Short mmCIF file of C-alpha atoms and ligand atoms in Angstrom, two decimals:
data_model
loop_
_atom_site.label_atom_id
_atom_site.label_comp_id
_atom_site.label_asym_id
_atom_site.label_seq_id
_atom_site.Cartn_x
_atom_site.Cartn_y
_atom_site.Cartn_z
CA UNK H 22 35.94 -50.91 65.21
CA UNK H 23 38.23 -52.83 63.45
CA UNK H 24 36.24 -55.90 61.90
CA UNK H 25 34.41 -57.74 63.24
CA UNK H 26 31.91 -59.48 60.71
CA UNK H 27 31.23 -59.68 57.12
CA UNK H 28 30.36 -56.21 57.25
CA UNK H 29 26.81 -56.44 59.28
CA UNK H 30 27.12 -52.65 59.63
CA UNK H 31 26.71 -52.35 56.01
CA UNK H 32 23.31 -49.79 56.04
CA UNK H 33 25.09 -48.05 58.70
CA UNK H 34 28.22 -46.61 56.99
CA UNK H 35 27.29 -45.09 54.41
CA UNK H 36 25.15 -42.99 56.56
CA UNK H 37 28.21 -42.74 59.27
CA UNK H 38 30.65 -41.81 56.06
CA UNK H 39 29.72 -38.20 55.69
CA UNK H 40 30.41 -37.68 59.11
CA UNK H 41 33.52 -40.15 59.92
CA UNK H 42 35.05 -38.30 56.87
CA UNK H 43 34.27 -34.33 58.32
CA UNK H 44 34.94 -35.00 61.22
CA UNK H 45 38.16 -36.18 60.20
CA UNK H 46 38.84 -33.50 58.06
CA UNK H 47 37.42 -30.57 60.73
CA UNK H 48 39.45 -32.44 63.29
CA UNK H 49 42.33 -31.29 61.17
CA UNK H 50 41.55 -28.48 60.40
CA UNK H 51 40.61 -27.58 63.90
CA UNK H 52 44.43 -29.19 65.03
CA UNK H 53 45.74 -27.33 62.09
CA UNK H 54 44.51 -23.69 63.49
CA UNK H 55 45.00 -25.05 67.16
CA UNK H 56 41.37 -25.27 68.42
CA UNK H 57 40.68 -28.07 70.22
CA UNK H 58 37.25 -28.40 69.57
CA UNK H 59 35.52 -29.04 65.96
CA UNK H 60 33.35 -30.42 67.02
CA UNK H 61 31.87 -26.45 65.59
CA UNK H 62 32.25 -27.98 62.62
CA UNK H 63 30.85 -31.15 61.74
CA UNK H 64 28.04 -30.80 59.43
CA UNK H 65 29.81 -27.59 57.50
CA UNK H 66 31.55 -29.72 54.10
CA UNK H 67 29.15 -31.03 52.52
CA UNK H 68 28.48 -34.11 50.28
CA UNK H 69 29.65 -35.31 47.20
CA UNK H 70 26.29 -34.31 44.91
CA UNK H 71 25.87 -31.63 47.06
CA UNK H 72 26.25 -27.75 47.90
CA UNK H 73 28.32 -26.86 44.88
CA UNK H 74 28.19 -30.46 43.03
CA UNK H 75 24.23 -30.47 43.19
CA UNK H 76 24.47 -29.40 39.05
CA UNK H 77 25.57 -32.89 38.38
CA UNK H 78 24.03 -35.15 39.27
CA UNK H 79 20.23 -35.68 37.91
CA UNK H 80 17.89 -37.37 39.56
CA UNK H 81 20.61 -40.12 40.66
CA UNK H 82 22.72 -40.75 37.43
CA UNK H 83 25.97 -38.61 37.62
CA UNK H 84 25.85 -36.29 34.70
CA UNK H 85 28.79 -36.21 31.85
CA UNK H 86 30.70 -32.37 31.17
CA UNK H 87 30.41 -32.01 27.40
CA UNK H 88 30.75 -28.09 26.03
CA UNK H 89 31.02 -26.62 29.56
CA UNK H 90 27.92 -27.81 30.77
CA UNK H 91 26.84 -30.57 32.45
CA UNK H 92 24.60 -33.14 30.47
CA UNK H 93 22.09 -36.27 31.01
CA UNK H 94 22.70 -38.71 27.63
CA UNK H 95 20.74 -39.19 24.82
CA UNK H 96 20.50 -43.45 25.56
CA UNK H 97 18.73 -43.17 28.95
CA UNK H 98 20.75 -45.42 30.06
CA UNK H 99 23.51 -45.56 33.32
CA UNK H 100 25.99 -47.53 34.05
CA UNK H 101 26.06 -48.57 37.97
CA UNK H 102 29.59 -48.08 40.11
CA UNK H 103 29.30 -51.27 42.74
CA UNK H 104 30.57 -50.01 46.23
CA UNK H 105 33.98 -52.43 46.84
CA UNK H 106 32.54 -52.70 50.10
CA UNK H 107 29.34 -53.56 51.03
CA UNK H 108 28.93 -55.03 47.02
CA UNK H 109 25.92 -52.59 46.12
CA UNK H 110 25.64 -50.05 43.45
CA UNK H 111 27.16 -47.00 45.72
CA UNK H 112 26.39 -44.50 42.12
CA UNK H 113 25.07 -44.20 38.45
CA UNK H 114 26.52 -42.60 35.81
CA UNK H 115 25.73 -42.19 32.59
CA UNK H 116 26.53 -43.99 29.44
CA UNK H 117 27.43 -42.21 26.71
CA UNK H 118 26.82 -42.61 22.90
CA UNK H 119 29.31 -42.55 20.44
CA UNK H 120 27.49 -39.10 19.21
CA UNK H 121 28.21 -38.16 21.81
CA UNK H 122 31.94 -38.15 22.25
CA UNK H 123 31.67 -36.94 18.20
CA UNK H 124 30.35 -34.20 19.49
CA UNK H 125 32.72 -33.44 22.55
CA UNK H 126 35.47 -34.55 19.95
CA UNK H 127 34.20 -31.51 17.60
CA UNK H 128 34.57 -29.42 20.57
CA UNK H 129 37.06 -30.05 21.77
CA UNK H 130 39.24 -29.44 18.66
CA UNK H 131 37.15 -26.13 18.41
CA UNK H 132 37.99 -24.77 21.95
CA UNK H 133 42.05 -25.82 22.07
CA UNK H 134 42.60 -23.56 19.15
CA UNK H 135 41.67 -20.68 20.89
CA UNK H 136 42.71 -21.93 23.66
CA UNK H 137 45.94 -22.43 22.32
CA UNK H 138 46.12 -18.36 21.76
CA UNK H 139 45.73 -17.80 25.45
CA UNK H 140 48.58 -15.93 26.85
CA UNK H 141 50.50 -18.51 29.21
CA UNK H 142 50.01 -16.70 32.68
CA UNK H 143 46.22 -16.96 31.59
CA UNK H 144 46.55 -20.72 31.77
CA UNK H 145 48.60 -20.77 34.35
CA UNK H 146 45.99 -18.11 36.19
CA UNK H 147 43.18 -20.63 35.84
CA UNK H 148 44.46 -23.37 36.54
CA UNK H 149 45.68 -22.37 40.58
CA UNK H 150 42.05 -21.45 40.49
CA UNK H 151 41.15 -24.88 39.76
CA UNK H 152 43.09 -26.13 42.40
CA UNK H 153 41.81 -24.08 45.37
CA UNK H 154 38.63 -25.22 44.14
CA UNK H 155 39.70 -28.66 44.97
CA UNK H 156 41.19 -28.47 47.74
CA UNK H 157 38.82 -26.00 48.81
CA UNK H 158 36.26 -28.59 48.06
CA UNK H 159 38.75 -31.77 49.27
CA UNK H 160 34.96 -33.62 51.34
CA UNK H 161 32.87 -34.27 48.89
CA UNK H 162 35.11 -35.42 46.77
CA UNK H 163 37.70 -37.66 48.98
CA UNK H 164 33.46 -39.01 50.30
CA UNK H 165 33.03 -40.47 46.65
CA UNK H 166 36.54 -41.96 46.33
CA UNK H 167 35.65 -43.85 50.15
CA UNK H 168 32.44 -44.49 48.36
CA UNK H 169 33.41 -46.47 44.82
CA UNK H 170 36.79 -47.91 45.24
CA UNK H 171 37.28 -48.66 49.37
CA UNK H 172 39.67 -46.32 49.76
CA UNK H 173 40.92 -45.15 53.92
CA UNK H 174 39.02 -41.69 54.58
CA UNK H 175 42.36 -40.21 55.61
CA UNK H 176 43.97 -41.57 51.82
CA UNK H 177 41.04 -40.42 49.76
CA UNK H 178 41.86 -36.73 51.58
CA UNK H 179 45.96 -36.86 51.00
CA UNK H 180 44.57 -37.63 47.18
CA UNK H 181 42.60 -34.63 46.65
CA UNK H 182 45.03 -32.53 48.11
CA UNK H 183 47.58 -34.52 46.44
CA UNK H 184 46.02 -33.82 42.90
CA UNK H 185 45.61 -29.43 43.91
CA UNK H 186 49.28 -29.62 44.83
CA UNK H 187 50.03 -30.78 41.89
CA UNK H 188 47.97 -28.57 39.54
CA UNK H 189 49.39 -25.89 40.79
CA UNK H 190 53.00 -26.88 40.53
CA UNK H 191 51.95 -28.23 36.83
CA UNK H 192 50.85 -24.54 35.93
CA UNK H 193 54.17 -23.01 37.99
CA UNK H 194 56.24 -25.13 35.77
CA UNK H 195 54.96 -24.47 32.95
CA UNK H 196 55.23 -20.89 32.82
CA UNK H 197 58.95 -21.77 33.22
CA UNK H 198 59.48 -24.92 30.89
CA UNK H 199 57.17 -22.97 28.09
CA UNK H 200 58.62 -20.00 28.64
CA UNK H 201 61.82 -20.72 27.19
CA UNK H 202 62.85 -21.41 23.85
CA UNK H 203 66.33 -22.49 22.47
CA UNK H 204 68.12 -20.28 19.89
CA UNK H 205 70.77 -21.90 17.19
CA UNK H 206 73.42 -20.95 14.95
CA UNK H 207 74.57 -22.60 12.31
CA UNK H 208 78.02 -22.28 12.20
CA UNK H 209 78.81 -24.86 14.90
CA UNK H 210 78.00 -27.70 12.27
CA UNK H 211 80.72 -27.74 9.74
CA UNK H 212 80.79 -26.40 6.73
CA UNK H 213 78.32 -23.87 8.02
CA UNK H 214 78.59 -20.16 8.32
CA UNK H 215 77.17 -17.93 10.69
CA UNK H 216 74.30 -17.72 8.23
CA UNK H 217 71.04 -19.30 9.68
CA UNK H 218 68.80 -18.24 12.92
CA UNK H 219 66.95 -21.24 14.31
CA UNK H 220 64.50 -20.45 16.81
CA UNK H 221 62.74 -23.40 18.61
CA UNK H 222 59.58 -23.37 20.77
CA UNK H 223 57.14 -25.64 22.12
CA UNK H 224 53.82 -25.99 20.98
CA UNK H 225 50.57 -27.61 21.36
CA UNK H 226 49.24 -30.96 20.10
CA UNK H 227 45.74 -30.66 20.04
CA UNK H 228 42.88 -32.97 21.21
CA UNK H 229 44.74 -34.95 24.50
CA UNK H 230 42.53 -37.86 25.63
CA UNK H 231 43.27 -38.71 28.89
CA UNK H 232 42.61 -42.58 31.25
CA UNK H 233 43.16 -42.91 34.89
CA UNK H 234 42.68 -45.38 36.38
CA UNK H 235 40.84 -46.50 39.49
CA UNK H 236 42.99 -46.85 41.81
CA UNK H 237 43.36 -42.67 42.04
CA UNK H 238 41.00 -40.88 40.03
CA UNK H 239 41.51 -38.32 40.85
CA UNK H 240 45.32 -37.70 41.59
CA UNK H 241 45.95 -39.92 37.74
CA UNK H 242 43.80 -37.86 35.77
CA UNK H 243 44.83 -34.39 37.42
CA UNK H 244 48.22 -35.39 36.28
CA UNK H 245 47.33 -36.02 32.91
CA UNK H 246 44.87 -32.99 32.71
CA UNK H 247 46.95 -30.62 34.00
CA UNK H 248 49.63 -30.94 31.79
CA UNK H 249 47.36 -30.85 29.35
CA UNK H 250 46.00 -27.74 29.52
CA UNK H 251 49.07 -25.64 30.60
CA UNK H 252 50.59 -26.49 27.42
CA UNK H 253 48.01 -25.22 25.33
CA UNK H 254 46.02 -28.81 24.50
CA UNK H 255 42.44 -29.21 25.01
CA UNK H 256 41.45 -32.72 27.09
CA UNK H 257 39.01 -35.04 27.24
CA UNK H 258 38.47 -37.23 30.06
CA UNK H 259 37.53 -40.41 30.25
CA UNK H 260 36.76 -41.85 34.00
CA UNK H 261 37.55 -45.50 34.94
CA UNK H 262 33.96 -46.77 35.81
CA UNK H 263 34.90 -46.87 39.71
CA UNK H 264 36.55 -43.88 40.35
CA UNK H 265 34.18 -41.65 37.68
CA UNK H 266 32.31 -40.14 40.31
CA UNK H 267 35.39 -38.56 41.52
CA UNK H 268 36.60 -37.19 38.84
CA UNK H 269 32.96 -35.99 38.15
CA UNK H 270 33.68 -33.70 41.12
CA UNK H 271 37.36 -32.91 40.00
CA UNK H 272 35.74 -31.97 36.64
CA UNK H 273 33.70 -29.62 37.73
CA UNK H 274 36.02 -28.13 40.29
CA UNK H 275 37.77 -26.85 36.17
CA UNK H 276 34.46 -26.14 35.34
CA UNK H 277 33.96 -23.61 38.80
CA UNK H 278 37.27 -21.73 38.17
CA UNK H 279 35.77 -20.78 34.54
CA UNK H 280 37.58 -23.13 32.42
CA UNK H 281 36.36 -21.91 28.50
CA UNK H 282 33.63 -24.01 26.73
CA UNK H 283 34.40 -27.13 25.48
CA UNK H 284 38.22 -26.72 25.58
CA UNK H 285 37.43 -29.77 29.35
CA UNK H 286 35.09 -33.31 28.63
CA UNK H 287 34.42 -35.72 30.53
CA UNK H 288 32.35 -38.54 29.42
CA UNK H 289 31.23 -41.40 30.94
CA UNK H 290 30.50 -45.17 29.47
CA UNK H 291 30.75 -48.28 28.48
CA UNK H 292 34.61 -49.62 27.54
CA UNK H 293 32.64 -52.10 25.03
CA UNK H 294 30.59 -49.13 23.32
CA UNK H 295 33.04 -46.46 23.55
CA UNK H 296 36.00 -47.27 24.41
CA UNK H 297 37.36 -47.92 20.63
CA UNK H 298 35.88 -45.56 19.31
CA UNK H 299 37.89 -42.55 21.73
CA UNK H 300 41.26 -44.21 21.61
CA UNK H 301 40.87 -44.30 17.56
CA UNK H 302 39.33 -41.31 17.49
CA UNK H 303 40.54 -39.22 14.75
CA UNK H 304 40.54 -36.09 16.53
CA UNK H 305 42.65 -37.37 19.05
CA UNK H 306 46.54 -36.33 18.93
CA UNK H 307 47.82 -38.12 22.14
CA UNK H 308 46.35 -40.48 24.91
CA UNK H 309 48.02 -40.66 28.07
CA UNK H 310 46.65 -43.58 29.28
CA UNK H 311 47.18 -44.95 33.19
CA UNK H 312 46.23 -48.69 33.28
CA UNK H 313 46.17 -52.63 32.84
CA UNK H 314 46.64 -54.12 29.64
CA UNK H 315 44.30 -52.61 28.01
CA UNK H 316 46.96 -49.65 27.13
CA UNK H 317 48.79 -53.02 24.88
CA UNK H 318 46.09 -53.20 22.81
CA UNK H 319 45.90 -49.00 22.58
CA UNK H 320 48.93 -48.47 21.40
CA UNK H 321 48.03 -51.03 18.55
CA UNK H 322 45.33 -49.32 17.50
CA UNK H 323 46.32 -46.50 18.21
CA UNK H 324 47.92 -44.30 15.40
CA UNK H 325 50.62 -42.50 15.18
CA UNK H 326 50.29 -39.95 18.07
CA UNK H 327 52.36 -38.80 21.23
CA UNK H 328 51.44 -42.29 23.80
CA UNK H 329 52.19 -41.87 27.05
CA UNK H 330 51.51 -44.71 29.24
CA UNK H 331 51.75 -46.60 32.61
CA UNK H 332 50.52 -50.50 32.81
CA UNK H 333 51.14 -51.91 36.00
CA UNK H 334 54.54 -53.19 37.92
CA UNK H 335 56.05 -56.42 39.52
CA UNK H 336 58.65 -54.54 41.86
CA UNK H 337 60.54 -56.59 43.88
CA UNK H 338 62.38 -55.30 46.36
CA UNK H 339 66.01 -56.65 47.13
CA UNK H 340 66.87 -57.03 50.49
CA UNK H 341 70.45 -57.84 51.84
CA UNK H 342 72.74 -58.94 53.93
CA UNK H 343 73.92 -56.08 55.29
CA UNK H 344 70.23 -54.01 55.88
CA UNK H 345 68.80 -52.79 58.62
CA UNK H 346 65.43 -55.07 58.23
CA UNK H 347 63.31 -52.70 60.77
CA UNK H 348 63.62 -49.86 57.72
CA UNK H 349 63.39 -53.18 55.63
CA UNK H 350 60.39 -54.37 57.40
CA UNK H 351 58.55 -51.08 57.96
CA UNK H 352 58.76 -50.10 53.90
CA UNK H 353 57.67 -53.07 53.52
CA UNK H 354 54.46 -52.78 54.93
CA UNK H 355 54.10 -49.63 53.72
CA UNK H 356 55.21 -49.99 49.88
CA UNK H 357 52.97 -54.39 50.51
CA UNK H 358 50.27 -53.20 51.69
CA UNK H 359 49.20 -49.67 51.57
CA UNK H 360 45.41 -49.33 50.04
CA UNK H 361 45.59 -52.52 50.52
CA UNK H 362 48.43 -53.48 47.50
CA UNK H 363 46.48 -51.36 44.67
CA UNK H 364 49.11 -49.71 43.78
CA UNK H 365 51.01 -49.93 40.55
CA UNK H 366 54.36 -49.14 42.45
CA UNK H 367 53.26 -51.46 45.21
CA UNK H 368 56.10 -53.99 46.20
CA UNK H 369 55.40 -56.82 44.86
CA UNK H 370 57.64 -59.49 44.70
CA UNK H 371 60.38 -59.18 48.01
CA UNK H 372 63.35 -60.59 47.62
CA UNK H 373 65.23 -61.34 50.52
CA UNK H 374 69.09 -63.02 51.21
CA UNK H 375 68.73 -65.71 52.81
CA UNK H 376 70.93 -65.69 55.99
CA UNK H 377 68.95 -62.49 57.43
CA UNK H 378 65.06 -64.24 56.08
CA UNK H 379 63.76 -65.80 58.91
CA UNK H 380 64.35 -62.40 61.25
CA UNK H 381 63.08 -60.17 58.30
CA UNK H 382 60.09 -62.43 57.22
CA UNK H 383 59.58 -62.24 61.58
CA UNK H 384 59.89 -58.64 61.71
CA UNK H 385 57.06 -58.72 58.58
CA UNK H 386 54.60 -60.71 60.36
CA UNK H 387 54.62 -59.15 63.96
CA UNK H 388 53.73 -55.80 61.46
CA UNK H 389 50.65 -57.31 59.65
CA UNK H 390 49.75 -58.76 63.03
CA UNK H 391 49.60 -55.20 62.87
CA UNK H 392 47.27 -54.20 60.29
CA UNK H 393 44.23 -53.24 60.56
CA UNK H 394 41.01 -54.57 57.94
CA UNK H 395 37.79 -53.71 57.10
CA UNK H 396 35.86 -50.43 56.38
CA UNK H 397 37.33 -47.49 54.38
CA UNK H 398 35.15 -44.59 56.28
CA UNK H 399 37.20 -46.03 59.63
CA UNK H 400 40.79 -45.59 58.08
CA UNK H 401 41.62 -49.59 58.13
CA UNK H 402 44.87 -50.33 56.86
CA UNK H 403 43.14 -52.95 54.70
CA UNK H 404 39.83 -52.27 53.09
CA UNK H 405 37.96 -53.72 50.77
CA UNK H 406 39.89 -55.34 46.69
CA UNK H 407 37.74 -52.93 44.31
CA UNK H 408 35.44 -55.65 42.75
CA UNK H 409 35.27 -59.11 43.02
CA UNK H 410 37.22 -60.15 40.27
CA UNK H 411 39.72 -58.95 41.54
CA UNK H 412 39.45 -60.53 44.54
CA UNK H 413 38.61 -63.47 42.51
CA UNK H 414 42.76 -63.40 40.55
CA UNK H 415 44.24 -62.34 43.47
CA UNK H 416 42.36 -65.67 45.44
CA UNK H 417 43.64 -67.70 42.83
CA UNK H 418 47.06 -66.85 43.22
CA UNK H 419 46.81 -67.00 46.33
CA UNK H 420 45.40 -70.64 45.71
CA UNK H 421 47.97 -71.60 43.41
CA UNK H 422 50.88 -70.74 46.17
CA UNK H 423 49.90 -73.71 48.19
CA UNK H 424 48.96 -75.79 46.19
CA UNK H 425 52.23 -75.57 44.84
CA UNK H 426 53.64 -75.71 48.60
CA UNK H 427 54.20 -71.78 49.56
CA UNK H 428 54.57 -71.17 53.33
CA UNK H 429 51.00 -69.42 54.67
CA UNK H 430 52.52 -66.51 57.59
CA UNK H 431 48.80 -65.63 57.94
CA UNK H 432 45.79 -68.13 57.56
CA UNK H 433 44.37 -66.66 54.25
CA UNK H 434 40.88 -64.87 55.61
CA UNK H 435 38.58 -63.84 52.80
CA UNK H 436 35.19 -62.67 53.02
CA UNK H 437 32.68 -60.54 49.86
CA UNK H 438 36.03 -58.56 48.17
CA UNK H 439 38.11 -57.92 51.34
CA UNK H 440 40.23 -60.43 51.45
CA UNK H 441 42.90 -59.92 55.32
CA UNK H 442 46.42 -58.99 54.18
CA UNK H 443 48.94 -62.16 53.30
CA UNK H 444 52.58 -62.92 53.80
CA UNK H 445 53.43 -65.66 51.70
CA UNK H 446 56.99 -67.16 52.59
CA UNK H 447 59.20 -69.67 50.91
CA UNK H 448 57.39 -68.52 47.42
CA UNK H 449 59.32 -70.25 44.12
CA UNK H 450 60.00 -69.50 41.04
CA UNK H 451 57.37 -71.50 38.98
CA UNK H 452 54.00 -70.17 41.41
CA UNK H 453 52.33 -67.89 39.45
CA UNK H 454 52.99 -65.29 42.00
CA UNK H 455 56.21 -64.57 41.54
CA UNK H 456 55.77 -63.06 38.17
CA UNK H 457 51.98 -62.19 38.57
CA UNK H 458 50.62 -58.28 40.48
CA UNK H 459 48.21 -59.26 42.49
CA UNK H 460 46.62 -55.68 43.02
CA UNK H 461 45.48 -57.10 46.20
CA UNK H 462 46.93 -57.13 49.73
CA UNK H 463 48.64 -60.75 49.46
CA UNK H 464 52.94 -61.06 49.22
CA UNK H 465 55.00 -63.43 47.96
CA UNK H 466 58.34 -63.87 49.39
CA UNK H 467 61.50 -64.80 47.64
CA UNK H 468 64.13 -67.15 49.58
CA UNK H 469 68.07 -65.65 47.08
CA UNK H 470 71.03 -67.62 47.26
CA UNK H 471 73.19 -64.59 45.51
CA UNK H 472 72.64 -60.90 44.94
CA UNK H 473 72.61 -61.99 41.01
CA UNK H 474 69.56 -64.16 41.42
CA UNK H 475 67.84 -60.89 42.80
CA UNK H 476 68.27 -59.30 40.15
CA UNK H 477 67.70 -61.74 37.16
CA UNK H 478 64.38 -62.54 38.46
CA UNK H 479 63.75 -59.00 38.78
CA UNK H 480 64.70 -58.72 34.84
CA UNK H 481 62.87 -61.34 33.74
CA UNK H 482 59.22 -59.95 35.24
CA UNK H 483 57.28 -58.54 31.93
CA UNK H 484 57.40 -55.56 34.27
CA UNK H 485 59.57 -52.93 34.87
CA UNK H 486 58.08 -50.51 36.46
CA UNK H 487 60.34 -49.56 40.16
CA UNK H 488 62.43 -51.69 41.94
CA UNK H 489 64.08 -50.81 45.52
CA UNK H 490 67.36 -52.80 47.60
CA UNK H 491 67.58 -52.10 50.46
CA UNK H 492 71.69 -52.55 52.18
CA UNK H 493 73.92 -50.11 53.61
CA UNK H 494 76.67 -50.00 51.33
CA UNK H 495 76.00 -47.36 49.06
CA UNK H 496 78.41 -48.51 46.26
CA UNK H 497 76.64 -51.47 45.64
CA UNK H 498 73.15 -49.50 46.16
CA UNK H 499 74.19 -48.14 43.04
CA UNK H 500 75.59 -51.13 40.30
CA UNK H 501 72.33 -53.39 41.19
CA UNK H 502 70.13 -50.52 40.55
CA UNK H 503 72.17 -49.99 37.12
CA UNK H 504 71.39 -53.82 36.26
CA UNK H 505 67.99 -53.09 37.25
CA UNK H 506 65.90 -53.04 34.66
CA UNK H 507 63.26 -50.89 36.11
CA UNK H 508 62.50 -47.23 35.23
CA UNK H 509 63.54 -46.18 38.56
CA UNK H 510 64.84 -48.11 41.67
CA UNK H 511 64.84 -46.79 45.34
CA UNK H 512 67.37 -47.01 47.94
CA UNK H 513 66.33 -47.85 50.70
CA UNK H 514 62.68 -47.15 50.50
CA UNK H 515 59.99 -48.74 49.18
CA UNK H 516 58.65 -48.58 45.14
CA UNK H 517 57.05 -45.07 44.89
CA UNK H 518 55.83 -42.16 42.70
CA UNK H 519 55.66 -39.32 44.30
CA UNK H 520 57.23 -36.39 44.76
CA UNK H 521 54.52 -36.18 41.73
CA UNK H 522 57.46 -33.88 39.70
CA UNK H 523 59.84 -36.44 39.67
CA UNK H 524 60.44 -38.31 36.47
CA UNK H 525 57.83 -41.39 36.89
CA UNK H 526 58.47 -44.30 33.73
CA UNK H 527 57.87 -48.04 32.78
CA UNK H 528 60.56 -50.17 30.50
CA UNK H 529 59.11 -53.24 28.78
CA UNK H 530 55.29 -53.78 29.99
CA UNK H 531 54.56 -51.26 32.66
CA UNK H 532 54.95 -48.50 29.53
CA UNK H 533 55.99 -45.69 27.66
CA UNK H 534 56.43 -42.13 27.78
CA UNK H 535 57.44 -40.67 31.56
CA UNK H 536 55.27 -38.81 33.78
CA UNK H 537 56.17 -36.59 36.52
CA UNK H 538 55.25 -32.91 35.52
CA UNK H 539 57.65 -31.66 33.39
CA UNK H 540 58.12 -34.52 30.95
CA UNK H 541 54.21 -34.19 31.15
CA UNK H 542 54.54 -31.21 29.93
CA UNK H 543 57.16 -32.68 27.50
CA UNK H 544 55.21 -35.16 25.90
CA UNK H 545 52.49 -33.09 25.18
CA UNK H 546 54.23 -30.61 23.37
CA UNK H 547 56.11 -30.45 19.85
CA UNK H 548 58.81 -29.05 19.49
CA UNK H 549 58.19 -25.88 16.29
CA UNK H 550 60.85 -24.11 14.87
CA UNK H 551 61.39 -20.88 12.58
CA UNK H 552 65.24 -20.05 10.69
CA UNK H 553 65.75 -17.24 9.77
CA UNK H 554 67.88 -17.32 7.45
CA UNK H 555 70.35 -14.56 6.14
CA UNK H 556 72.10 -13.12 2.70
CA UNK H 557 75.21 -13.22 4.22
CA UNK H 558 76.65 -14.08 7.35
CA UNK H 559 76.86 -12.48 10.47
CA UNK H 560 79.17 -13.51 14.04
CA UNK H 561 78.54 -10.97 17.29
CA UNK H 562 81.41 -9.08 18.02
CA UNK H 563 80.97 -8.19 20.82
O1 G3H Q 617 48.71 -47.05 40.72
C1 G3H Q 617 50.18 -46.50 40.12
C2 G3H Q 617 50.38 -45.34 40.84
O2 G3H Q 617 50.59 -44.38 39.61
C3 G3H Q 617 51.33 -45.58 42.16
O3 G3H Q 617 51.32 -44.22 42.76
O4 G3H Q 617 53.66 -44.69 43.93
O5 G3H Q 617 52.00 -42.59 44.46
O6 G3H Q 617 50.97 -44.28 44.82
P1 G3H Q 617 52.47 -43.69 44.42
#
């Protein structure tokens, strides 16, 4: 069933969610086993907050995680998590206090000291264990993703599995890169004899504070947690409000894996009460943040610690005359509309050479018409955006474009937080949507006279996360890639962060530091050197 009326059946959706998700998972598992009858598996998959996750719930409020235990906040208060689709309270989490933050930091500092003395192979072993538990329990975690961020069920499952793989990859990579150091000899620098042997290794920073965003609360949490832990750091997680329950389930998988008490903590609450307190806490030695421009203010207040920040993008898709337009259209749909455009790496502006613009727009329009719109439980392509304020913001961009004369390829339609996919043609640079990040299923097309015009538009943006170029001429593609001021340029594909071990970084307001497994491990360590000074030069005669 696709969307037929304004969520009339919402009361049934919550009830049917676990069944449809279980059915989806069971069907997948049955297929993998070559079993055509999957019905026997239905109901075996537990729901969020049940089975092994019972401990994380206190009545109807999820607990926070501190000192290796699930706790109820002394505040006696909770924060409501609104289901984007139903716009009703779906979950509640603890509103932790500053005192509880202090306690968590104290534990994190002391647990890190022993963790740094834990052999690397043992750290890796625990991470592999956590990854396995996470993947084994993908159903209840995916269920909470569906309910608190309206991510389509199949994408929610993918997020959990991808996260397990990321943790394991990180454990393996950490064992390799942290198991090696450097050995330098002094006589390579002018004026020196071989009297100094320099040994370098990588050591942990201390306490890493991880703040993931709502759109990938599990995956972008583990992309911070796993590198921090393998490198010998302790980790304090502050989940986004929407996505907090999925994060708490994920943290429980680390708990069950047997990590030492206090090494990992997860503190929930209102940003207004504990946000600055956390990011400015003197115990924090590194902040890894993904989100919006809050990151800019965090970076101004954080002090002299390493920062890893990804703060969004306005990824441009430049289309040349010789591009394969069917390939471009498929990538615009995938890049612009998957998870309803709520990805930092979504295609957020199409810059197409005028001579092929009509044909491209027609192809994209035909594909937009096929997108399904409705509940995430039913795997619809387009689901409700995360909040009413987000939907209002998107609508503001659409209305501005309307007032200034953009061509609407579809009728603009919104019900609650659900916005139908919309392609806006003939967008001009004086329209807000040409520059601002809608984080919704609305995509502007600017018709350009030359490649230079496209590059200039891309480079005039405050953002510089990713971009893409479509052409059959690889030489031109390389030149354009070099000219685009973005952290990554994809040639003949939509922007994307993954595979998760690839470097991922933004220029300008899109962020600082580079992510990806190896870069994150390196960022969460510092170099330590020991120099052996010899009384007389010593040369190997070999
Ligand atoms: O939303 C920001 C994410 O880092 C994008 O990740 O390219 O895998 O969707 P993705």
